[in-house]
Structures are given as C-alpha cells and as structure tokens.
PDB file of C-alpha atoms and ligand atoms in Angstrom:
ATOM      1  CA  UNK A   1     -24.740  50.172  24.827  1.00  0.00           C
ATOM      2  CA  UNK A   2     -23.984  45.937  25.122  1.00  0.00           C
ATOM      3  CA  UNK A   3     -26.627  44.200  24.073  1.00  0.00           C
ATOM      4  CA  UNK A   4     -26.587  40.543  24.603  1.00  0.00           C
ATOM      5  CA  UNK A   5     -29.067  39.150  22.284  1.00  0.00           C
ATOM      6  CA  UNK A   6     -30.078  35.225  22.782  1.00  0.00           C
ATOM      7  CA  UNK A   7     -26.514  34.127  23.603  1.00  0.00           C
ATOM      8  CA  UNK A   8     -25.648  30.398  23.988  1.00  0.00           C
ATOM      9  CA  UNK A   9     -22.595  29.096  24.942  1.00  0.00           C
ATOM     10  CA  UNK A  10     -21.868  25.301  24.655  1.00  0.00           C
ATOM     11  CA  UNK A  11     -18.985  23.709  26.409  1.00  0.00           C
ATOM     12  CA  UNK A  12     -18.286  20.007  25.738  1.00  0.00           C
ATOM     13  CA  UNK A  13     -22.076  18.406  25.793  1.00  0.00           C
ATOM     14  CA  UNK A  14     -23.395  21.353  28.441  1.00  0.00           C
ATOM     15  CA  UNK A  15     -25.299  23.957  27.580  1.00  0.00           C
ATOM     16  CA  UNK A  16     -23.151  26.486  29.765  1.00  0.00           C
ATOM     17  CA  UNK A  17     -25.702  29.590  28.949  1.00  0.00           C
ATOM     18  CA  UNK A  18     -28.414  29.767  27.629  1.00  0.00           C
ATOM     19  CA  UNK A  19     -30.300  32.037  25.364  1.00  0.00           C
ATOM     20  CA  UNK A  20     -29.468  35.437  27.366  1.00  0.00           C
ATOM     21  CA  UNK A  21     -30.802  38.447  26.433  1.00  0.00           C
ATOM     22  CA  UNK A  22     -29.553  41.473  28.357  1.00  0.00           C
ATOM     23  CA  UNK A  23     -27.780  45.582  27.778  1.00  0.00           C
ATOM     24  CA  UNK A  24     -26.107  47.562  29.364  1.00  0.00           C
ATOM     25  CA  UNK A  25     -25.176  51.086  28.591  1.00  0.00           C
ATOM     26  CA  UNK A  26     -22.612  53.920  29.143  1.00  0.00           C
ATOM     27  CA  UNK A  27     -22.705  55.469  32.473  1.00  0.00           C
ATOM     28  CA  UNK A  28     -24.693  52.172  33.994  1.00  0.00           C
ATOM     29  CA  UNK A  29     -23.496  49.545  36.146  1.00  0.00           C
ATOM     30  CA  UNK A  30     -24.876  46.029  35.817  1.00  0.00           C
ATOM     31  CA  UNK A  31     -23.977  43.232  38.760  1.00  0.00           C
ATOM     32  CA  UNK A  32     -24.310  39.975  37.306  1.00  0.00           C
ATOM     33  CA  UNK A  33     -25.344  37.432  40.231  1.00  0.00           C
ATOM     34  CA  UNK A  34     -25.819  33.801  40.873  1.00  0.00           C
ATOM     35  CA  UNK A  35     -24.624  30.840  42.449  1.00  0.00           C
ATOM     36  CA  UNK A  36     -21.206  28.975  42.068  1.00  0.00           C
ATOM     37  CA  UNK A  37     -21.799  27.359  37.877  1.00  0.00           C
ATOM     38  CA  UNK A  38     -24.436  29.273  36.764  1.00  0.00           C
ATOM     39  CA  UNK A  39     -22.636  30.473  33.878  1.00  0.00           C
ATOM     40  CA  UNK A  40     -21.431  34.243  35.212  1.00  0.00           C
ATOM     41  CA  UNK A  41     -18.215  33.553  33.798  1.00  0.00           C
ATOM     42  CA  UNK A  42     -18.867  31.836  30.819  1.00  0.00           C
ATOM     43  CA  UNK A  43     -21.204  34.713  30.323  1.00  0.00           C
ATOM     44  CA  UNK A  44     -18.521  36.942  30.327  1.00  0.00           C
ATOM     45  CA  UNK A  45     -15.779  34.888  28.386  1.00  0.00           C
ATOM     46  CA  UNK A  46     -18.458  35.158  25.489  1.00  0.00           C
ATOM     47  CA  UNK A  47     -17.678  38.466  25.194  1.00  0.00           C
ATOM     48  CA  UNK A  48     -13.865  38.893  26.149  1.00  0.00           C
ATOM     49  CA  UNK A  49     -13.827  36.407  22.966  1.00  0.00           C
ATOM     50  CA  UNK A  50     -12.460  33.003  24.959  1.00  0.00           C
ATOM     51  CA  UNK A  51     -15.573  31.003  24.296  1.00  0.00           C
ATOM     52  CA  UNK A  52     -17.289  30.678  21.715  1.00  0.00           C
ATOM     53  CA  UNK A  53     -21.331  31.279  21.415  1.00  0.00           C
ATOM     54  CA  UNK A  54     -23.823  31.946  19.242  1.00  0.00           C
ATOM     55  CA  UNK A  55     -26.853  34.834  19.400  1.00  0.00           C
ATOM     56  CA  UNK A  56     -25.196  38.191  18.831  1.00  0.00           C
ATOM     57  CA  UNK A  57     -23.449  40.668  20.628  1.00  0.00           C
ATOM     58  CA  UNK A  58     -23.429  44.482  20.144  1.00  0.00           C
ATOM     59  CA  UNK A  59     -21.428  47.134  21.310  1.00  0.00           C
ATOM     60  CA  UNK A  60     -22.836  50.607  20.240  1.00  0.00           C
ATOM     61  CA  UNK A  61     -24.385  48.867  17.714  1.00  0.00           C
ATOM     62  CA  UNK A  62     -22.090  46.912  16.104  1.00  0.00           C
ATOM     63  CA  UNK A  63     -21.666  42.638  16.151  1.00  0.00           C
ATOM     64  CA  UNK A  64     -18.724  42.520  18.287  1.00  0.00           C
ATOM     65  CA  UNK A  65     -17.616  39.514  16.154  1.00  0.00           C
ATOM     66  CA  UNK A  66     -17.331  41.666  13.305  1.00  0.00           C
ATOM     67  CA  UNK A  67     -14.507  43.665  15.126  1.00  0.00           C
ATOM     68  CA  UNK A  68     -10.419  43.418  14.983  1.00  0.00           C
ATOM     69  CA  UNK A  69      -8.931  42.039  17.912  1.00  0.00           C
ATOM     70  CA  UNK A  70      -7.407  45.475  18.406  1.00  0.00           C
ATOM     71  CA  UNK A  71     -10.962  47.303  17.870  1.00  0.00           C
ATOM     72  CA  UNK A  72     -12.531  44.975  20.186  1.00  0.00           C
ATOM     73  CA  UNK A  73      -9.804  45.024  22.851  1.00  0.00           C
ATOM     74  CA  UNK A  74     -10.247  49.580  22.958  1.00  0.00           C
ATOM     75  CA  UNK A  75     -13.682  48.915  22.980  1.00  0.00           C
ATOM     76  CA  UNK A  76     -14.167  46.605  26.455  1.00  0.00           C
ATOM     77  CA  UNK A  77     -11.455  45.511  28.629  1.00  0.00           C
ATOM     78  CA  UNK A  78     -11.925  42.670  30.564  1.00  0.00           C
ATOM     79  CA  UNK A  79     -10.345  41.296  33.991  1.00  0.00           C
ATOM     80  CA  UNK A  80     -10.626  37.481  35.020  1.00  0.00           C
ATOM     81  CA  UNK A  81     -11.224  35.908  37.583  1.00  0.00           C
ATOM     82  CA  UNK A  82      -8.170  33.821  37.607  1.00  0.00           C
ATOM     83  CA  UNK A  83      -5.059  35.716  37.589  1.00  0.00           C
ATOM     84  CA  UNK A  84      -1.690  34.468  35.746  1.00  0.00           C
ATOM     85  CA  UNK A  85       1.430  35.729  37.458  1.00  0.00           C
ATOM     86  CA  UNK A  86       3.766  37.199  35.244  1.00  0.00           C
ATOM     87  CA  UNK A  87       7.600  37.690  36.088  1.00  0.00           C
ATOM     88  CA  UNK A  88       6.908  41.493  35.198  1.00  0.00           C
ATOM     89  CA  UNK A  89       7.091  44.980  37.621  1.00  0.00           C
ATOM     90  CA  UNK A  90       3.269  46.114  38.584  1.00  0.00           C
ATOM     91  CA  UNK A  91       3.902  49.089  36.577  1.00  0.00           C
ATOM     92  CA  UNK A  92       4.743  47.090  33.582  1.00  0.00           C
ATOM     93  CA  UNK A  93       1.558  44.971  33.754  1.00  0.00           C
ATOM     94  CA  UNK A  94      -0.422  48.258  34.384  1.00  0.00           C
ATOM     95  CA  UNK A  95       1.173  49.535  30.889  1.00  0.00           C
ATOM     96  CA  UNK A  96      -0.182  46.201  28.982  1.00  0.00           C
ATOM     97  CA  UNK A  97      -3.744  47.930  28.979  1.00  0.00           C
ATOM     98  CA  UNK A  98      -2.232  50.194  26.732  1.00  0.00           C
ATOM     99  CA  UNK A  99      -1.884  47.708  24.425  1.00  0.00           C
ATOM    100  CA  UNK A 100      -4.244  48.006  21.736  1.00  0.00           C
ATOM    101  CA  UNK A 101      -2.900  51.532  21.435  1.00  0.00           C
ATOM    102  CA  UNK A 102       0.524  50.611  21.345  1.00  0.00           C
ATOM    103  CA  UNK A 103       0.843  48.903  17.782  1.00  0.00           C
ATOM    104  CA  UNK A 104       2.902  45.752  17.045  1.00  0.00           C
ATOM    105  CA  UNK A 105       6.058  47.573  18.494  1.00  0.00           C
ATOM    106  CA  UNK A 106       4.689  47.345  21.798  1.00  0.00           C
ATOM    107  CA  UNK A 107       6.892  51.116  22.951  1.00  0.00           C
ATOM    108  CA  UNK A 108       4.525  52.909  25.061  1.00  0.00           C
ATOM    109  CA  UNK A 109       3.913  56.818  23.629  1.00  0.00           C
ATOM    110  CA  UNK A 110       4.768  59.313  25.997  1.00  0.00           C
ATOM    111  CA  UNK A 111       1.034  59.334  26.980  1.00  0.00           C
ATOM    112  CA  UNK A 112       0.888  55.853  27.463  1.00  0.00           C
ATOM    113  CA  UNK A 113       3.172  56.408  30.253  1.00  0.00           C
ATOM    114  CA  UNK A 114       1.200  59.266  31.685  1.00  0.00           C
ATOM    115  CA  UNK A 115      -1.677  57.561  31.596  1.00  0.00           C
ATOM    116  CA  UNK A 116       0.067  54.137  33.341  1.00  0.00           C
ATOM    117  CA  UNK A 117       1.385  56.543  35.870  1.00  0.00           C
ATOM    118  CA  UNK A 118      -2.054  58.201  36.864  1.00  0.00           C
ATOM    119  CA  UNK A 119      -3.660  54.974  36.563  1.00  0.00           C
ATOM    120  CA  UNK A 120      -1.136  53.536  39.431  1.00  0.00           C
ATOM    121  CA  UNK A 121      -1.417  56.993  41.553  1.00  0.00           C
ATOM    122  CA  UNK A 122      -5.649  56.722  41.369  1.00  0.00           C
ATOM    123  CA  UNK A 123      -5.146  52.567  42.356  1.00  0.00           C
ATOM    124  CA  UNK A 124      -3.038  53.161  45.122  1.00  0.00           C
ATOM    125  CA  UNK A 125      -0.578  51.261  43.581  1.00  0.00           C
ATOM    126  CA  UNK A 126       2.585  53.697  43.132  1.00  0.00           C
ATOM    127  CA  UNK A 127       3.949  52.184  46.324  1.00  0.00           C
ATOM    128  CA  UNK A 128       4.717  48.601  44.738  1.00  0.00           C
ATOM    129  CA  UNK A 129       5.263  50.051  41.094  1.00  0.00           C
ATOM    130  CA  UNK A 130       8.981  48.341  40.793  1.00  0.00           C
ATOM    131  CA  UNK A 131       7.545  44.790  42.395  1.00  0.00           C
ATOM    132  CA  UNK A 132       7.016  41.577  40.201  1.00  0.00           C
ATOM    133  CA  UNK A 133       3.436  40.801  40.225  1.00  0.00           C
ATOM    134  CA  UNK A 134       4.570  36.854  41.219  1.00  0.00           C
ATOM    135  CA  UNK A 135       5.621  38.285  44.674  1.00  0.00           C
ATOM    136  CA  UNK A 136       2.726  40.353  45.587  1.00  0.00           C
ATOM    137  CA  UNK A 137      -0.026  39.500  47.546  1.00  0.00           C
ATOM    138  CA  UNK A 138      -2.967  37.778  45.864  1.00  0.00           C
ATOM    139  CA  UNK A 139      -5.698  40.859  46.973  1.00  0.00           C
ATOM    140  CA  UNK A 140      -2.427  43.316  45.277  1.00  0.00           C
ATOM    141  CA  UNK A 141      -2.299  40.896  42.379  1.00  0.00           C
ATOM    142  CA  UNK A 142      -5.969  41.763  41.487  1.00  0.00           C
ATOM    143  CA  UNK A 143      -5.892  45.222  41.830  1.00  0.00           C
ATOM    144  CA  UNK A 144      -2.629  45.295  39.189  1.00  0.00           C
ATOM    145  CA  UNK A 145      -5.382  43.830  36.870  1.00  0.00           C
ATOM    146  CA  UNK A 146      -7.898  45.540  37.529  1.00  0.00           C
ATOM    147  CA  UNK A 147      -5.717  49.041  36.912  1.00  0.00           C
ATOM    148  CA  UNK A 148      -4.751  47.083  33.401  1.00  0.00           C
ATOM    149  CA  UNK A 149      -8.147  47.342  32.913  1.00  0.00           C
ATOM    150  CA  UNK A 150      -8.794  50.871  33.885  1.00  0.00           C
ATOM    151  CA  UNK A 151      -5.753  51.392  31.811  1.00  0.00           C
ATOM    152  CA  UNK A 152      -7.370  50.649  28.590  1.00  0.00           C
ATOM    153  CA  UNK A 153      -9.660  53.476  29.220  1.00  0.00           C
ATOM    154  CA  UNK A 154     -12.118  51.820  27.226  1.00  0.00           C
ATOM    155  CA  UNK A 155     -15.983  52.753  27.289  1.00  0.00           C
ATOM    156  CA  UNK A 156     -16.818  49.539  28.491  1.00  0.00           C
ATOM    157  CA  UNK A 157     -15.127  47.679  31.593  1.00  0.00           C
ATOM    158  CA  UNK A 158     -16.041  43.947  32.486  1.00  0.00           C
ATOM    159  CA  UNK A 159     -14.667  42.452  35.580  1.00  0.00           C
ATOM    160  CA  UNK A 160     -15.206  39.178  36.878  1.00  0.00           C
ATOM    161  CA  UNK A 161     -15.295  39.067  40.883  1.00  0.00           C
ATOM    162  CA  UNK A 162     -12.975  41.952  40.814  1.00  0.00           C
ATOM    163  CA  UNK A 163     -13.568  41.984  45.130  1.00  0.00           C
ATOM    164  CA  UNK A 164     -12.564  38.566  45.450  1.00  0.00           C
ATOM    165  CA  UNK A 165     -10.027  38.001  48.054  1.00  0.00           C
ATOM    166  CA  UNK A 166      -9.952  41.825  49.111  1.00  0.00           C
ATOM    167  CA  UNK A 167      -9.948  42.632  52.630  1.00  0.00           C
ATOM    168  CA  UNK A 168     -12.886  45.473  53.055  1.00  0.00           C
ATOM    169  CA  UNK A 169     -11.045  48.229  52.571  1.00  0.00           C
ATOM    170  CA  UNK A 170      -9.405  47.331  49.242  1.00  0.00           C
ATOM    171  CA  UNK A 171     -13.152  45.833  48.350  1.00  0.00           C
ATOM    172  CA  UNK A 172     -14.208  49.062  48.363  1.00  0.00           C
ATOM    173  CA  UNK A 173     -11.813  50.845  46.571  1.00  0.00           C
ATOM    174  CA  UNK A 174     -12.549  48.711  43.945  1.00  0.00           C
ATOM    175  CA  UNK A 175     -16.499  49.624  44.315  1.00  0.00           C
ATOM    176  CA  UNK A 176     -15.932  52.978  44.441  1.00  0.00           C
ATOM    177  CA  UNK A 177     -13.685  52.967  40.902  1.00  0.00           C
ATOM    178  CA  UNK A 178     -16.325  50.572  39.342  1.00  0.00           C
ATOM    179  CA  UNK A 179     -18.984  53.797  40.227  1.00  0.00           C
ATOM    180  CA  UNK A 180     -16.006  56.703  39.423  1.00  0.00           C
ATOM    181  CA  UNK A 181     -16.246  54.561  35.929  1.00  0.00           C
ATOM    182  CA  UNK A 182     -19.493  54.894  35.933  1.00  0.00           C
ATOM    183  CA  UNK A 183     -20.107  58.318  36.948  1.00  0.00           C
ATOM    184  CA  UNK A 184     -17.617  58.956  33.959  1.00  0.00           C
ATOM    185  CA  UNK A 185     -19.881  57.541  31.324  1.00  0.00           C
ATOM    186  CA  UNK A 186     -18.268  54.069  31.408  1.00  0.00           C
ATOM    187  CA  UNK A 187     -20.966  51.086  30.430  1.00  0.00           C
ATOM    188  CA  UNK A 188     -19.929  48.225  33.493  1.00  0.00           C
ATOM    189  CA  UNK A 189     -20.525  44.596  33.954  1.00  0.00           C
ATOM    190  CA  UNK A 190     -19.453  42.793  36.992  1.00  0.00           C
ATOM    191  CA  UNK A 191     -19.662  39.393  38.465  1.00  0.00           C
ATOM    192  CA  UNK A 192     -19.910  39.694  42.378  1.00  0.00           C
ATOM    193  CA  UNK A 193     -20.939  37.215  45.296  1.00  0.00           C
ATOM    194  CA  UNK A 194     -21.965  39.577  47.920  1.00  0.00           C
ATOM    195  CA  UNK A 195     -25.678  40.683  47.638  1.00  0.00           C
ATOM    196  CA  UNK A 196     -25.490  44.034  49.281  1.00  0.00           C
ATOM    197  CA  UNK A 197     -22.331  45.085  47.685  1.00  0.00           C
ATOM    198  CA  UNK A 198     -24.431  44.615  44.619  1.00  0.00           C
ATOM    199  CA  UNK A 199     -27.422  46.382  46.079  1.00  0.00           C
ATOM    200  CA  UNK A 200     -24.948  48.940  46.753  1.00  0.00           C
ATOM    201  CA  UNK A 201     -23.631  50.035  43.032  1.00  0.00           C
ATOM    202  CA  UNK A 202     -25.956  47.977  40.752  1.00  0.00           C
ATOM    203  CA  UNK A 203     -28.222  50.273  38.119  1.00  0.00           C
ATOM    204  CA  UNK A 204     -29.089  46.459  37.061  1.00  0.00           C
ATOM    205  CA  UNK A 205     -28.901  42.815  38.325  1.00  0.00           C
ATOM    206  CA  UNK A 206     -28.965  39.909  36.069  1.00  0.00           C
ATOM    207  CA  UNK A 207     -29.119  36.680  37.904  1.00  0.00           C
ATOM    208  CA  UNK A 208     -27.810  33.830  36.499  1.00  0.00           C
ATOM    209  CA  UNK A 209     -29.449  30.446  37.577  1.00  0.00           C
ATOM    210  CA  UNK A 210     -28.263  26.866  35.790  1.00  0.00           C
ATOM    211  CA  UNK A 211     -27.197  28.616  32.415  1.00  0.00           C
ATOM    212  CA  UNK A 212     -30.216  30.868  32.375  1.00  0.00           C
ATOM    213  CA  UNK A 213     -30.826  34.747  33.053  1.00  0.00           C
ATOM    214  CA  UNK A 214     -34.032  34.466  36.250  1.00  0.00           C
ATOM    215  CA  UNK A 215     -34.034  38.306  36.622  1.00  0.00           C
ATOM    216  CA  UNK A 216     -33.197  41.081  34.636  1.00  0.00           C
ATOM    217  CA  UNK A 217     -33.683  44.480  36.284  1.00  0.00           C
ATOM    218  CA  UNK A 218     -33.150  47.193  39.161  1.00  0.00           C
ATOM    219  CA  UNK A 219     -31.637  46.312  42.344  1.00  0.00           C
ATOM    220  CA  UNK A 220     -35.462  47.714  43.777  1.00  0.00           C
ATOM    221  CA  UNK A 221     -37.390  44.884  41.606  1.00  0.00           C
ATOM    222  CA  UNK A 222     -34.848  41.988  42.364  1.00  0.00           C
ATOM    223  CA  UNK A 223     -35.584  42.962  46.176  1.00  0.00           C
ATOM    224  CA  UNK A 224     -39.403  43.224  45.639  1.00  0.00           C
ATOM    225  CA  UNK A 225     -39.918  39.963  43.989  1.00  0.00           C
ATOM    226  CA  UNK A 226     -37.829  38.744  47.061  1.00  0.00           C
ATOM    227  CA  UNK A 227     -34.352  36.961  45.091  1.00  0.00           C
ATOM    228  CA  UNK A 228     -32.154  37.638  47.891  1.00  0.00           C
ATOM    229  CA  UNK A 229     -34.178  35.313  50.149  1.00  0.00           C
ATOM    230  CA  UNK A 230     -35.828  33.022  47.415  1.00  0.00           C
ATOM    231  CA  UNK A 231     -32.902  31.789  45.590  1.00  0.00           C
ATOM    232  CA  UNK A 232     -29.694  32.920  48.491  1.00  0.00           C
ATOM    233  CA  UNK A 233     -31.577  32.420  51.525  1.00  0.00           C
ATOM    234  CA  UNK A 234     -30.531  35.891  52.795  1.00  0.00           C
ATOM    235  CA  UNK A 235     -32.808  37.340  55.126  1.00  0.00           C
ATOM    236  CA  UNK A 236     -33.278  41.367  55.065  1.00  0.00           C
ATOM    237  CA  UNK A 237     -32.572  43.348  58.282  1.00  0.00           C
ATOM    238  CA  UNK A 238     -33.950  46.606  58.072  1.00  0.00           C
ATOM    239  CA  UNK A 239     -31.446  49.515  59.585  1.00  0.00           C
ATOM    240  CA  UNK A 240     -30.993  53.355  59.572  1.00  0.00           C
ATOM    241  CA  UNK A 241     -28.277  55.062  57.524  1.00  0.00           C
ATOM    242  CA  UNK A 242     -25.970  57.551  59.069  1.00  0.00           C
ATOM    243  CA  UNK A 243     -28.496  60.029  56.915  1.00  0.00           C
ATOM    244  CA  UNK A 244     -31.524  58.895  59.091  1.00  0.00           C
ATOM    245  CA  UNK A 245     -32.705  56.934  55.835  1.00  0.00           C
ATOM    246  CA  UNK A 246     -34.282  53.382  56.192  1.00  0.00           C
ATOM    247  CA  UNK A 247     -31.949  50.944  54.589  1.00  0.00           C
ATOM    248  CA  UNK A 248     -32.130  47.113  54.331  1.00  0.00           C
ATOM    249  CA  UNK A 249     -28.961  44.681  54.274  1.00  0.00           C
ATOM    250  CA  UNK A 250     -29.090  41.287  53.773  1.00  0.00           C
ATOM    251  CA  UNK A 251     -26.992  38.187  55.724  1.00  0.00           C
TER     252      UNK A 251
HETATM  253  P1  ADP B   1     -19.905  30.586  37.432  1.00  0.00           P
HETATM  254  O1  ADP B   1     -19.003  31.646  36.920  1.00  0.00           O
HETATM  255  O2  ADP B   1     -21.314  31.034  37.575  1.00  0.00           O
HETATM  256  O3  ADP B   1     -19.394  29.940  38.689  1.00  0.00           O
HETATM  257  P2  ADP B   1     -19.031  29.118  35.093  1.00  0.00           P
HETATM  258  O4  ADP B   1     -19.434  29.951  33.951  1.00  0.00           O
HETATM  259  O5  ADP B   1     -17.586  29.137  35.500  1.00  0.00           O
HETATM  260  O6  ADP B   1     -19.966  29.415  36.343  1.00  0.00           O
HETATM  261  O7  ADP B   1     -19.393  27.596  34.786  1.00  0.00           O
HETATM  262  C1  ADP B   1     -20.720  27.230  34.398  1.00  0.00           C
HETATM  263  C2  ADP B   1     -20.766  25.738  34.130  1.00  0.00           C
HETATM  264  O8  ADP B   1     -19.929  25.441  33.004  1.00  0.00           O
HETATM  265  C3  ADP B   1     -20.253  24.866  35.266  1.00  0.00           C
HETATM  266  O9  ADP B   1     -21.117  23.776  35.398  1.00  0.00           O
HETATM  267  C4  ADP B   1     -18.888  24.438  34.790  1.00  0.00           C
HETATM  268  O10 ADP B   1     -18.581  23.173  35.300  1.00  0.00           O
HETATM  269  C5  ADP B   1     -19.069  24.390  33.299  1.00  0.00           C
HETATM  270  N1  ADP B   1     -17.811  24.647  32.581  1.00  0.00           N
HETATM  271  C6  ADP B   1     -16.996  25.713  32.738  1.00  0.00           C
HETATM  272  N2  ADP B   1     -15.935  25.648  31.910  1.00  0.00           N
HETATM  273  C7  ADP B   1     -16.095  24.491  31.210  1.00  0.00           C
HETATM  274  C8  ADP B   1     -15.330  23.839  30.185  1.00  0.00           C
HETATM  275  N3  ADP B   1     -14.201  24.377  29.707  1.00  0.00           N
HETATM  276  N4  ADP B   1     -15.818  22.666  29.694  1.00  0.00           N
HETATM  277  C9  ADP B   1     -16.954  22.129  30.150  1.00  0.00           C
HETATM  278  N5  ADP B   1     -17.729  22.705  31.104  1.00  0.00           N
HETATM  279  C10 ADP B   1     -17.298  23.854  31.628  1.00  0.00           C
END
C-alpha cells in the first residue's frame, strides 16, 4: 500500500498541496482529478522524489524517504507529464526501466532484454523499435514512456496524464494496461482529465481542488455527492450498455 500521510508541498511562497492524506494499494487503481493547478502533479512529483514536501510517505510500510534511489526507483516507476526527447531508438528508452536492475554498468542481463522485448510486443511498439524517440509522433512518444514504466515492473506504477494527446484508440490501450496492471496486483495512481475515463477504471478518485484533496473515495460516492457537475459542470446522460445495463456518462 501508498499511504500519503498529511503531505505539503511548498513551491516558492505557494502552498502547492496541502496536507493530503490518501492510499492506495496493490491491485487498486486510484484516478487523481482536478482542474488545471490544483496540485495533481506536484502531488505526484512528491513522490517520484522531484519536489520536496513534508508529511510522510509509505510504501508497504516503509518512509519512502528512507529508501536508496535504486530501492525507491524498483519500488514505483513514474511517467511525466512532460516528455524529454532523447536522441535514443524506442527500444533503447524502453530498456532504461530496467535501470535500477541494471547496476552502475548500465549492460542489460539477458532478461533485461526479454523483458524490454515483451514489454514492446504487449505496447504495440515492436513496429518503431529501431526509431529515435525525437522523430516519433508525440501520442508514440508517450507510449515509449509509458512502456519504460511498465518496464520497471515495479509494484507500484504512477503516471501523470498518461492519455494525453492519444487519439481514442491508443487512449485506450493505455486504459486497458493501467487495469492489466491492476488486475496483476499492481498498486496505480494516475492523473487524468476526462471524467468518464476515470469513472471507467477508478477503484478511487481523489480530487484535487486549489492544493487540497475535496474527495477521497469510489467512483459511486464522487457521483452521488454530485462532483462531476458541482465542481466540472458535466451533466450526466443516462444510457444503456451493450449488456442492457443502465450506465451514466458525463459531457
Ligand atoms: P496540476 O497538475 O493540477 O495542473 P500543478 O501541480 O502543476 O497543477 O501546479 C499547481 C500549482 O503550483 C500551480 O498554481 C502552479 O503554478 C504552481 N507551481 C508549479 N510548479 C511550480 C514551481 N516550480 N514554482 C512555483 N509554483 C509552481
């Protein structure tokens, strides 16, 4: 389990988050929402170690602080929002979650490879393998990163708008490895915009709103208490599923 506990995060003279307390365990998904500077990314550079806070966080127990770079790094891999573009084949970015693993040397083991090469097959990405990631599209750009991260094959995976820029079909291949993850006993935190792709995959929502967590709970209570419309201005549409279930979407 991730446990935020009180975390703060100050940047310059703003409070950029403040005081959130949420977890998130193995085999869960948990969407983090909110509107453009509510501190969803700062949120998450707490943990991927970029900024620095205060109030504690714990991954199966332990004060993530109190791990080694390399510890820390097996433990949760993390993809950003904003993407460098190295001069470097897909396949060789891919390998780079295999880091930790690696040692100073850097030589991928023979099952680093296999594990860079299955990665690439389950992405989709085998096709562009040998192209430099600074001449790929921006929507392939983002899923080299996020395979990085799958790479890793750390318990816990934390992607920030990993859908952003994705044309449907790529958007949900992405979903649909964020729940494989899941359904493998993978602990998930991820920033996304749209409200029913959240609806969609989310065991939790935390909504972010100026700095502070508003809601912390199932995709059923953040509906009830009426979020999407209240603080997006969504309005719910109520259709049938192709298995003759009532459903509700929001636009
Ligand atoms: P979100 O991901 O929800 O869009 P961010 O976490 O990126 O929001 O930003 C939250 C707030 O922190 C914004 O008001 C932003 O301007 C501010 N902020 C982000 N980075 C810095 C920084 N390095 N220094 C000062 N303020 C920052």
């Amino acid at each position: 389990m991730i446990q935020f506990n009180n975390v703060s995060v100050r940047l310059g003279r703003q409070n950029v988050v403040e005081n959130v307390s949420f977890c998130v365990d193995r085999g869960e998904i948990c969407v983090i929402l909110g509107k453009n500077g509510s501190g969803k990314t700062t949120l998450l550079k707490a943990i991927s170690s970029n900024a620095p806070y205060t109030g504690c966080i714990m991954a199966d127990g332990r004060d993530i602080s109190a791990l080694g770079r390399r510890e820390r790094a097996a433990t949760i891999a993390f993809m950003a929002q904003n993407l460098p573009s190295p001069p470097v084949s897909v396949e060789r970015l891919v390998s780079f979650g295999r880091r930790p693993y690696t040692g100073i040397s850097g030589i991928l083991s023979p099952e680093d490879k296999l594990i860079t090469h299955q990665v690439l097959r389950q992405t989709g990405l085998e096709h562009i393998s040998e192209k430099r990631v600074d001449r790929i599209s921006g929507g392939e750009k983002r899923k080299a990163f996020f395979a990085m991260m799958l790479c890793r094959q750390s318990p816990y995976i934390l992607a920030d708008e990993p859908t952003a820029n994705l044309d449907v079909i790529h958007a949900k291949s992405i979903l649909e490895m964020l729940a494989e993850r899941k359904a493998a006993g993978d602990g998930v935190i991820t920033v996304l915009h749209d409200i029913n792709q959240a609806l969609e995959i989310a065991d939790k929502i935390l909504l972010m709103d100026s700095g502070h967590a508003v809601f912390f709970g199932s995709p059923r209570q953040f509906c009830e208490k009426n979020f999407p419309f209240s603080h997006f201005g969504m309005e719910r549409l109520e259709c049938t599923g192709s298995d003759g279930k009532k459903q509700f979407i929001y636009r």
